[in-house]
Amino acid sequence: MLKLSKGRKASFEGLRCLSVIATAFGVAIFAAILAFVLVRGAGALNIDFLFGEYGEKPSILPAILGTLQLVLVSILIALPIGIGTAIFLSEYTQNSSKPAKFIRLCVETLASIPSIVYGIFGYLAFVVGFFVGDVKFFGWGYSLLGGGLTLAIMILPLIVKSTEEALCEVPNSLREASFALGAGKAKTVFSVVLPSAAPGILTSVILSVGRVVSESAVLLLTVGMVVNLVPTGPMSSGTSLALDVYYFSTYGYAKEAGAASFVLMVLVLALNVLAYVLMWLLKGKRHGNE
């Protein structure tokens, strides 16, 4: 067993204590924010506020339904494109090749663009529309579909990068064993590599859902902010939980803003916890099968 000198041992203990203090400080800040928001919004947090009809008293039911539709649209579009791009980068190109470098540059650039720029793009492309010759494309007005498409573009870099990292973590021995048994490249990718990378891919999906749920700038410019009507479909305007927080705080509904903020924070926290739990379960199952 390696023995440390007294000075190095003291330094190690000091750094360990500092890391524990920093971790406790971060957790305390989160707990304080959550408690503060709950206390300020406790008066409005009830069943009618969560699931009642929007009438004389506000309700976040339209926001909950709108958020679910936005998540569905954005994930259905971004997930296959993101996974397909990650598979191409990880399995079908060399890291030093020009196509791979160009694609990674595009992904990194998309990841660094501020959300308000995505919102302007969605507004000009899907709300206003544009002409190519005499043919007009999109121009749907404020709609959940336009917001979902814009969010899909915004979360695409997260899915690509997380999925590629998960694919790269799969041992090459699994690929070689599959090839030795006579499987082709596509069979190996879809039957061996993707199932092995499932925990990381699932984590990226859940974290992307959390990004969609908490976004506001993009939706303000693409979905509108119709807080009192339940959306009838993807082409209707609507709202989300993040937009409801903005609306309530802007128009003097302090308690309702606090209650909606608490619901949003709990939802994002639950998604993050779910991501780690599912990743842990899938990794345990995979190691058990090995």
mmCIF file of C-alpha atoms in Angstrom:
data_model
loop_
_atom_site.group_PDB
_atom_site.id
_atom_site.type_symbol
_atom_site.label_atom_id
_atom_site.label_comp_id
_atom_site.label_asym_id
_atom_site.label_seq_id
_atom_site.Cartn_x
_atom_site.Cartn_y
_atom_site.Cartn_z
ATOM 1 C CA MET A 1 0.000 0.000 0.000
ATOM 2 C CA LEU A 2 1.363 3.433 -0.965
ATOM 3 C CA LYS A 3 2.207 5.610 2.030
ATOM 4 C CA LEU A 4 1.930 9.379 1.791
ATOM 5 C CA SER A 5 4.120 11.848 3.619
ATOM 6 C CA LYS A 6 2.482 13.979 6.288
ATOM 7 C CA GLY A 7 2.575 17.081 4.085
ATOM 8 C CA ARG A 8 1.014 15.335 1.067
ATOM 9 C CA LYS A 9 -1.548 13.642 3.307
ATOM 10 C CA ALA A 10 -2.544 17.000 4.773
ATOM 11 C CA SER A 11 -2.849 18.470 1.264
ATOM 12 C CA PHE A 12 -4.981 15.537 0.180
ATOM 13 C CA GLU A 13 -7.281 15.904 3.187
ATOM 14 C CA GLY A 14 -7.530 19.645 2.632
ATOM 15 C CA LEU A 15 -8.522 19.209 -1.003
ATOM 16 C CA ARG A 16 -11.031 16.530 -0.042
ATOM 17 C CA CYS A 17 -12.614 18.843 2.534
ATOM 18 C CA LEU A 18 -12.778 21.680 -0.006
ATOM 19 C CA SER A 19 -14.504 19.402 -2.534
ATOM 20 C CA VAL A 20 -17.036 18.279 0.084
ATOM 21 C CA ILE A 21 -17.719 21.894 1.071
ATOM 22 C CA ALA A 22 -18.129 22.953 -2.570
ATOM 23 C CA THR A 23 -20.523 20.068 -3.228
ATOM 24 C CA ALA A 24 -22.542 20.836 -0.108
ATOM 25 C CA PHE A 25 -22.668 24.514 -1.087
ATOM 26 C CA GLY A 26 -24.021 23.690 -4.554
ATOM 27 C CA VAL A 27 -26.658 21.317 -3.153
ATOM 28 C CA ALA A 28 -27.637 23.894 -0.513
ATOM 29 C CA ILE A 29 -28.124 26.583 -3.163
ATOM 30 C CA PHE A 30 -30.378 24.311 -5.205
ATOM 31 C CA ALA A 31 -32.384 23.290 -2.123
ATOM 32 C CA ALA A 32 -32.717 26.929 -1.058
ATOM 33 C CA ILE A 33 -34.010 27.995 -4.475
ATOM 34 C CA LEU A 34 -36.456 25.082 -4.578
ATOM 35 C CA ALA A 35 -37.706 25.815 -1.030
ATOM 36 C CA PHE A 36 -38.001 29.551 -1.681
ATOM 37 C CA VAL A 37 -39.997 29.036 -4.878
ATOM 38 C CA LEU A 38 -42.233 26.495 -3.136
ATOM 39 C CA VAL A 39 -42.923 28.811 -0.188
ATOM 40 C CA ARG A 40 -43.733 31.750 -2.463
ATOM 41 C CA GLY A 41 -45.983 29.648 -4.685
ATOM 42 C CA ALA A 42 -47.545 27.347 -2.092
ATOM 43 C CA GLY A 43 -50.727 29.385 -1.987
ATOM 44 C CA ALA A 44 -51.480 28.703 -5.658
ATOM 45 C CA LEU A 45 -50.289 25.091 -5.839
ATOM 46 C CA ASN A 46 -53.388 22.884 -5.871
ATOM 47 C CA ILE A 47 -55.243 20.411 -8.097
ATOM 48 C CA ASP A 48 -57.236 23.114 -9.882
ATOM 49 C CA PHE A 49 -54.059 25.015 -10.684
ATOM 50 C CA LEU A 50 -52.427 21.876 -12.071
ATOM 51 C CA PHE A 51 -55.288 20.204 -13.947
ATOM 52 C CA GLY A 52 -58.310 22.528 -13.823
ATOM 53 C CA GLU A 53 -59.793 24.590 -16.627
ATOM 54 C CA TYR A 54 -58.391 28.073 -17.147
ATOM 55 C CA GLY A 55 -61.089 30.479 -16.028
ATOM 56 C CA GLU A 56 -61.239 33.102 -13.325
ATOM 57 C CA LYS A 57 -58.328 31.314 -11.677
ATOM 58 C CA PRO A 58 -55.208 30.480 -13.701
ATOM 59 C CA SER A 59 -54.291 26.892 -14.553
ATOM 60 C CA ILE A 60 -51.180 25.354 -16.069
ATOM 61 C CA LEU A 61 -53.062 22.515 -17.795
ATOM 62 C CA PRO A 62 -52.669 24.158 -21.244
ATOM 63 C CA ALA A 63 -48.960 24.543 -20.515
ATOM 64 C CA ILE A 64 -48.583 20.893 -19.488
ATOM 65 C CA LEU A 65 -50.332 19.670 -22.658
ATOM 66 C CA GLY A 66 -48.367 22.111 -24.809
ATOM 67 C CA THR A 67 -45.091 21.001 -23.251
ATOM 68 C CA LEU A 68 -45.914 17.344 -23.931
ATOM 69 C CA GLN A 69 -46.626 18.078 -27.599
ATOM 70 C CA LEU A 70 -43.414 20.079 -27.943
ATOM 71 C CA VAL A 71 -41.401 17.241 -26.425
ATOM 72 C CA LEU A 72 -43.044 14.699 -28.741
ATOM 73 C CA VAL A 73 -42.440 16.727 -31.915
ATOM 74 C CA SER A 74 -38.862 17.697 -31.110
ATOM 75 C CA ILE A 75 -37.730 14.224 -30.007
ATOM 76 C CA LEU A 76 -39.380 12.422 -32.929
ATOM 77 C CA ILE A 77 -37.496 14.690 -35.340
ATOM 78 C CA ALA A 78 -34.144 15.149 -33.576
ATOM 79 C CA LEU A 79 -33.632 11.591 -32.293
ATOM 80 C CA PRO A 80 -33.327 9.656 -35.587
ATOM 81 C CA ILE A 81 -31.262 12.423 -37.216
ATOM 82 C CA GLY A 82 -28.977 12.726 -34.189
ATOM 83 C CA ILE A 83 -28.427 8.986 -33.769
ATOM 84 C CA GLY A 84 -27.890 8.544 -37.512
ATOM 85 C CA THR A 85 -25.286 11.329 -37.554
ATOM 86 C CA ALA A 86 -23.515 9.873 -34.519
ATOM 87 C CA ILE A 87 -23.426 6.411 -36.117
ATOM 88 C CA PHE A 88 -21.917 7.878 -39.288
ATOM 89 C CA LEU A 89 -19.233 9.754 -37.323
ATOM 90 C CA SER A 90 -18.395 6.855 -35.025
ATOM 91 C CA GLU A 91 -18.701 3.838 -37.281
ATOM 92 C CA TYR A 92 -18.322 4.904 -40.903
ATOM 93 C CA THR A 93 -15.691 7.671 -40.923
ATOM 94 C CA GLN A 94 -12.192 8.205 -39.607
ATOM 95 C CA ASN A 95 -11.768 10.915 -36.987
ATOM 96 C CA SER A 96 -9.194 12.652 -39.150
ATOM 97 C CA SER A 97 -11.273 12.618 -42.349
ATOM 98 C CA LYS A 98 -12.481 15.907 -43.812
ATOM 99 C CA PRO A 99 -16.220 14.983 -43.736
ATOM 100 C CA ALA A 100 -15.988 14.045 -40.050
ATOM 101 C CA LYS A 101 -14.141 17.273 -39.199
ATOM 102 C CA PHE A 102 -16.682 19.354 -41.111
ATOM 103 C CA ILE A 103 -19.678 17.653 -39.467
ATOM 104 C CA ARG A 104 -18.168 18.032 -36.005
ATOM 105 C CA LEU A 105 -17.502 21.697 -36.710
ATOM 106 C CA CYS A 106 -21.152 22.163 -37.672
ATOM 107 C CA VAL A 107 -22.325 20.322 -34.539
ATOM 108 C CA GLU A 108 -20.050 22.385 -32.279
ATOM 109 C CA THR A 109 -21.269 25.573 -33.922
ATOM 110 C CA LEU A 110 -24.913 24.618 -33.459
ATOM 111 C CA ALA A 111 -24.236 23.806 -29.809
ATOM 112 C CA SER A 112 -22.737 27.252 -29.173
ATOM 113 C CA ILE A 113 -25.512 29.318 -30.784
ATOM 114 C CA PRO A 114 -27.640 31.234 -28.211
ATOM 115 C CA SER A 115 -31.228 30.059 -27.912
ATOM 116 C CA ILE A 116 -32.597 33.479 -28.902
ATOM 117 C CA VAL A 117 -30.933 33.051 -32.323
ATOM 118 C CA TYR A 118 -32.760 29.739 -32.738
ATOM 119 C CA GLY A 119 -35.924 31.604 -31.802
ATOM 120 C CA ILE A 120 -35.359 34.247 -34.488
ATOM 121 C CA PHE A 121 -34.665 31.512 -37.042
ATOM 122 C CA GLY A 122 -37.847 29.663 -36.083
ATOM 123 C CA TYR A 123 -39.862 32.867 -36.232
ATOM 124 C CA LEU A 124 -38.598 33.828 -39.692
ATOM 125 C CA ALA A 125 -38.737 30.302 -41.125
ATOM 126 C CA PHE A 126 -41.849 28.733 -39.589
ATOM 127 C CA VAL A 127 -43.980 31.645 -38.387
ATOM 128 C CA VAL A 128 -43.389 34.186 -41.172
ATOM 129 C CA GLY A 129 -42.265 31.758 -43.864
ATOM 130 C CA PHE A 130 -40.164 32.424 -46.945
ATOM 131 C CA PHE A 131 -40.451 32.288 -50.715
ATOM 132 C CA VAL A 132 -38.386 30.298 -53.192
ATOM 133 C CA GLY A 133 -39.433 31.798 -56.483
ATOM 134 C CA ASP A 134 -43.205 32.008 -56.361
ATOM 135 C CA VAL A 135 -43.597 29.144 -53.881
ATOM 136 C CA LYS A 136 -44.026 29.956 -50.203
ATOM 137 C CA PHE A 137 -42.644 27.518 -47.642
ATOM 138 C CA PHE A 138 -43.951 27.205 -44.097
ATOM 139 C CA GLY A 139 -45.484 30.457 -42.789
ATOM 140 C CA TRP A 140 -47.763 28.642 -40.340
ATOM 141 C CA GLY A 141 -48.025 31.480 -37.851
ATOM 142 C CA TYR A 142 -47.488 30.698 -34.182
ATOM 143 C CA SER A 143 -47.765 26.928 -33.768
ATOM 144 C CA LEU A 144 -46.552 24.077 -31.602
ATOM 145 C CA LEU A 145 -45.196 22.354 -34.705
ATOM 146 C CA GLY A 146 -42.993 25.339 -35.562
ATOM 147 C CA GLY A 147 -41.766 25.491 -31.983
ATOM 148 C CA GLY A 148 -41.104 21.753 -31.942
ATOM 149 C CA LEU A 149 -39.117 21.909 -35.193
ATOM 150 C CA THR A 150 -37.007 24.769 -33.858
ATOM 151 C CA LEU A 151 -36.377 22.906 -30.605
ATOM 152 C CA ALA A 152 -35.431 19.787 -32.580
ATOM 153 C CA ILE A 153 -32.686 21.752 -34.331
ATOM 154 C CA MET A 154 -31.551 23.188 -30.990
ATOM 155 C CA ILE A 155 -31.219 19.831 -29.185
ATOM 156 C CA LEU A 156 -29.689 18.048 -32.181
ATOM 157 C CA PRO A 157 -26.056 18.814 -31.169
ATOM 158 C CA LEU A 158 -26.658 17.421 -27.670
ATOM 159 C CA ILE A 159 -28.010 14.147 -29.055
ATOM 160 C CA VAL A 160 -25.222 13.840 -31.653
ATOM 161 C CA LYS A 161 -22.379 14.468 -29.199
ATOM 162 C CA SER A 162 -23.789 12.307 -26.390
ATOM 163 C CA THR A 163 -24.626 9.435 -28.735
ATOM 164 C CA GLU A 164 -21.224 9.545 -30.415
ATOM 165 C CA GLU A 165 -19.508 9.437 -27.022
ATOM 166 C CA ALA A 166 -21.670 6.470 -26.023
ATOM 167 C CA LEU A 167 -20.812 4.644 -29.264
ATOM 168 C CA CYS A 168 -17.093 5.326 -28.853
ATOM 169 C CA GLU A 169 -17.188 3.793 -25.363
ATOM 170 C CA VAL A 170 -18.317 0.428 -26.774
ATOM 171 C CA PRO A 171 -15.239 -1.874 -26.762
ATOM 172 C CA ASN A 172 -13.832 -2.739 -30.186
ATOM 173 C CA SER A 173 -13.668 -6.364 -29.067
ATOM 174 C CA LEU A 174 -17.461 -6.555 -29.394
ATOM 175 C CA ARG A 175 -17.285 -5.337 -32.976
ATOM 176 C CA GLU A 176 -14.474 -7.741 -33.801
ATOM 177 C CA ALA A 177 -16.368 -10.657 -32.268
ATOM 178 C CA SER A 178 -19.428 -9.803 -34.346
ATOM 179 C CA PHE A 179 -17.343 -9.607 -37.529
ATOM 180 C CA ALA A 180 -15.715 -12.937 -36.672
ATOM 181 C CA LEU A 181 -19.154 -14.554 -36.510
ATOM 182 C CA GLY A 182 -19.877 -13.356 -40.043
ATOM 183 C CA ALA A 183 -22.011 -10.308 -39.287
ATOM 184 C CA GLY A 184 -21.757 -7.348 -41.623
ATOM 185 C CA LYS A 185 -21.143 -3.740 -40.698
ATOM 186 C CA ALA A 186 -24.812 -2.733 -40.499
ATOM 187 C CA LYS A 187 -25.728 -5.873 -38.549
ATOM 188 C CA THR A 188 -22.922 -5.214 -36.088
ATOM 189 C CA VAL A 189 -23.915 -1.579 -35.594
ATOM 190 C CA PHE A 190 -27.614 -2.211 -35.014
ATOM 191 C CA SER A 191 -27.403 -5.548 -33.188
ATOM 192 C CA VAL A 192 -24.245 -5.109 -31.099
ATOM 193 C CA VAL A 193 -23.022 -1.524 -30.882
ATOM 194 C CA LEU A 194 -26.313 0.335 -30.434
ATOM 195 C CA PRO A 195 -27.670 -1.978 -27.697
ATOM 196 C CA SER A 196 -24.366 -1.657 -25.836
ATOM 197 C CA ALA A 197 -24.537 2.128 -26.101
ATOM 198 C CA ALA A 198 -28.201 2.277 -25.071
ATOM 199 C CA PRO A 199 -27.572 3.719 -21.567
ATOM 200 C CA GLY A 200 -25.695 6.722 -22.937
ATOM 201 C CA ILE A 201 -28.185 7.273 -25.750
ATOM 202 C CA LEU A 202 -31.128 7.112 -23.365
ATOM 203 C CA THR A 203 -29.432 9.584 -21.057
ATOM 204 C CA SER A 204 -28.946 12.039 -23.922
ATOM 205 C CA VAL A 205 -32.623 11.722 -24.868
ATOM 206 C CA ILE A 206 -33.842 12.437 -21.341
ATOM 207 C CA LEU A 207 -31.474 15.386 -20.935
ATOM 208 C CA SER A 208 -32.715 16.712 -24.284
ATOM 209 C CA VAL A 209 -36.273 16.471 -23.003
ATOM 210 C CA GLY A 210 -35.195 18.506 -19.975
ATOM 211 C CA ARG A 211 -33.752 21.145 -22.313
ATOM 212 C CA VAL A 212 -37.033 21.299 -24.249
ATOM 213 C CA VAL A 213 -39.111 21.576 -21.086
ATOM 214 C CA SER A 214 -37.057 24.446 -19.662
ATOM 215 C CA GLU A 215 -36.697 26.503 -22.868
ATOM 216 C CA SER A 216 -38.545 29.818 -23.150
ATOM 217 C CA ALA A 217 -36.832 32.213 -25.595
ATOM 218 C CA VAL A 218 -37.368 29.928 -28.601
ATOM 219 C CA LEU A 219 -41.009 29.280 -27.752
ATOM 220 C CA LEU A 220 -41.826 32.922 -27.137
ATOM 221 C CA LEU A 221 -41.020 33.611 -30.788
ATOM 222 C CA THR A 222 -42.472 30.465 -32.374
ATOM 223 C CA VAL A 223 -45.354 29.176 -30.245
ATOM 224 C CA GLY A 224 -46.806 32.430 -28.978
ATOM 225 C CA MET A 225 -48.062 32.648 -25.424
ATOM 226 C CA VAL A 226 -51.712 31.556 -25.376
ATOM 227 C CA VAL A 227 -51.928 30.561 -21.722
ATOM 228 C CA ASN A 228 -55.715 30.165 -21.384
ATOM 229 C CA LEU A 229 -56.560 27.729 -24.202
ATOM 230 C CA VAL A 230 -55.812 24.024 -24.446
ATOM 231 C CA PRO A 231 -53.972 23.339 -27.745
ATOM 232 C CA THR A 232 -56.101 21.406 -30.223
ATOM 233 C CA GLY A 233 -53.222 20.105 -32.316
ATOM 234 C CA PRO A 234 -49.679 20.743 -33.489
ATOM 235 C CA MET A 235 -50.751 23.588 -35.781
ATOM 236 C CA SER A 236 -52.386 25.583 -32.986
ATOM 237 C CA SER A 237 -50.562 28.166 -30.909
ATOM 238 C CA GLY A 238 -50.120 27.462 -27.238
ATOM 239 C CA THR A 239 -47.797 27.753 -24.283
ATOM 240 C CA SER A 240 -45.388 25.772 -22.135
ATOM 241 C CA LEU A 241 -44.452 25.603 -18.479
ATOM 242 C CA ALA A 242 -41.502 27.954 -19.002
ATOM 243 C CA LEU A 243 -43.693 30.436 -20.877
ATOM 244 C CA ASP A 244 -46.306 30.292 -18.118
ATOM 245 C CA VAL A 245 -43.643 31.254 -15.586
ATOM 246 C CA TYR A 246 -42.762 34.262 -17.746
ATOM 247 C CA TYR A 247 -46.429 35.199 -18.229
ATOM 248 C CA PHE A 248 -47.390 34.946 -14.562
ATOM 249 C CA SER A 249 -44.361 36.936 -13.411
ATOM 250 C CA THR A 250 -44.919 39.630 -16.075
ATOM 251 C CA TYR A 251 -48.612 40.192 -15.363
ATOM 252 C CA GLY A 252 -48.491 40.253 -11.576
ATOM 253 C CA TYR A 253 -49.405 36.651 -10.680
ATOM 254 C CA ALA A 254 -46.568 36.225 -8.172
ATOM 255 C CA LYS A 255 -47.932 33.135 -6.396
ATOM 256 C CA GLU A 256 -48.843 31.441 -9.665
ATOM 257 C CA ALA A 257 -45.358 32.213 -11.045
ATOM 258 C CA GLY A 258 -43.809 30.598 -7.978
ATOM 259 C CA ALA A 259 -46.042 27.538 -8.238
ATOM 260 C CA ALA A 260 -45.345 27.090 -11.961
ATOM 261 C CA SER A 261 -41.601 27.532 -11.324
ATOM 262 C CA PHE A 262 -41.712 24.852 -8.639
ATOM 263 C CA VAL A 263 -43.495 22.415 -10.965
ATOM 264 C CA LEU A 264 -40.960 23.135 -13.713
ATOM 265 C CA MET A 265 -37.974 22.648 -11.413
ATOM 266 C CA VAL A 266 -39.351 19.389 -10.016
ATOM 267 C CA LEU A 267 -39.996 18.126 -13.551
ATOM 268 C CA VAL A 268 -36.455 18.933 -14.706
ATOM 269 C CA LEU A 269 -35.010 17.374 -11.537
ATOM 270 C CA ALA A 270 -37.111 14.246 -12.044
ATOM 271 C CA LEU A 271 -35.904 13.935 -15.655
ATOM 272 C CA ASN A 272 -32.277 14.174 -14.569
ATOM 273 C CA VAL A 273 -32.763 11.611 -11.801
ATOM 274 C CA LEU A 274 -34.586 9.330 -14.243
ATOM 275 C CA ALA A 275 -31.685 9.612 -16.700
ATOM 276 C CA TYR A 276 -29.132 8.501 -14.106
ATOM 277 C CA VAL A 277 -31.342 5.719 -12.732
ATOM 278 C CA LEU A 278 -32.046 4.267 -16.179
ATOM 279 C CA MET A 279 -28.374 4.535 -17.127
ATOM 280 C CA TRP A 280 -27.411 2.698 -13.938
ATOM 281 C CA LEU A 281 -30.031 -0.011 -14.513
ATOM 282 C CA LEU A 282 -29.087 -0.558 -18.159
ATOM 283 C CA LYS A 283 -25.376 -0.688 -17.365
ATOM 284 C CA GLY A 284 -26.051 -3.177 -14.579
ATOM 285 C CA LYS A 285 -28.157 -5.316 -16.899
ATOM 286 C CA ARG A 286 -25.490 -5.221 -19.602
ATOM 287 C CA HIS A 287 -22.720 -6.213 -17.197
ATOM 288 C CA GLY A 288 -24.950 -8.967 -15.851
ATOM 289 C CA ASN A 289 -25.454 -10.375 -19.334
ATOM 290 C CA GLU A 290 -21.702 -10.283 -19.915
#
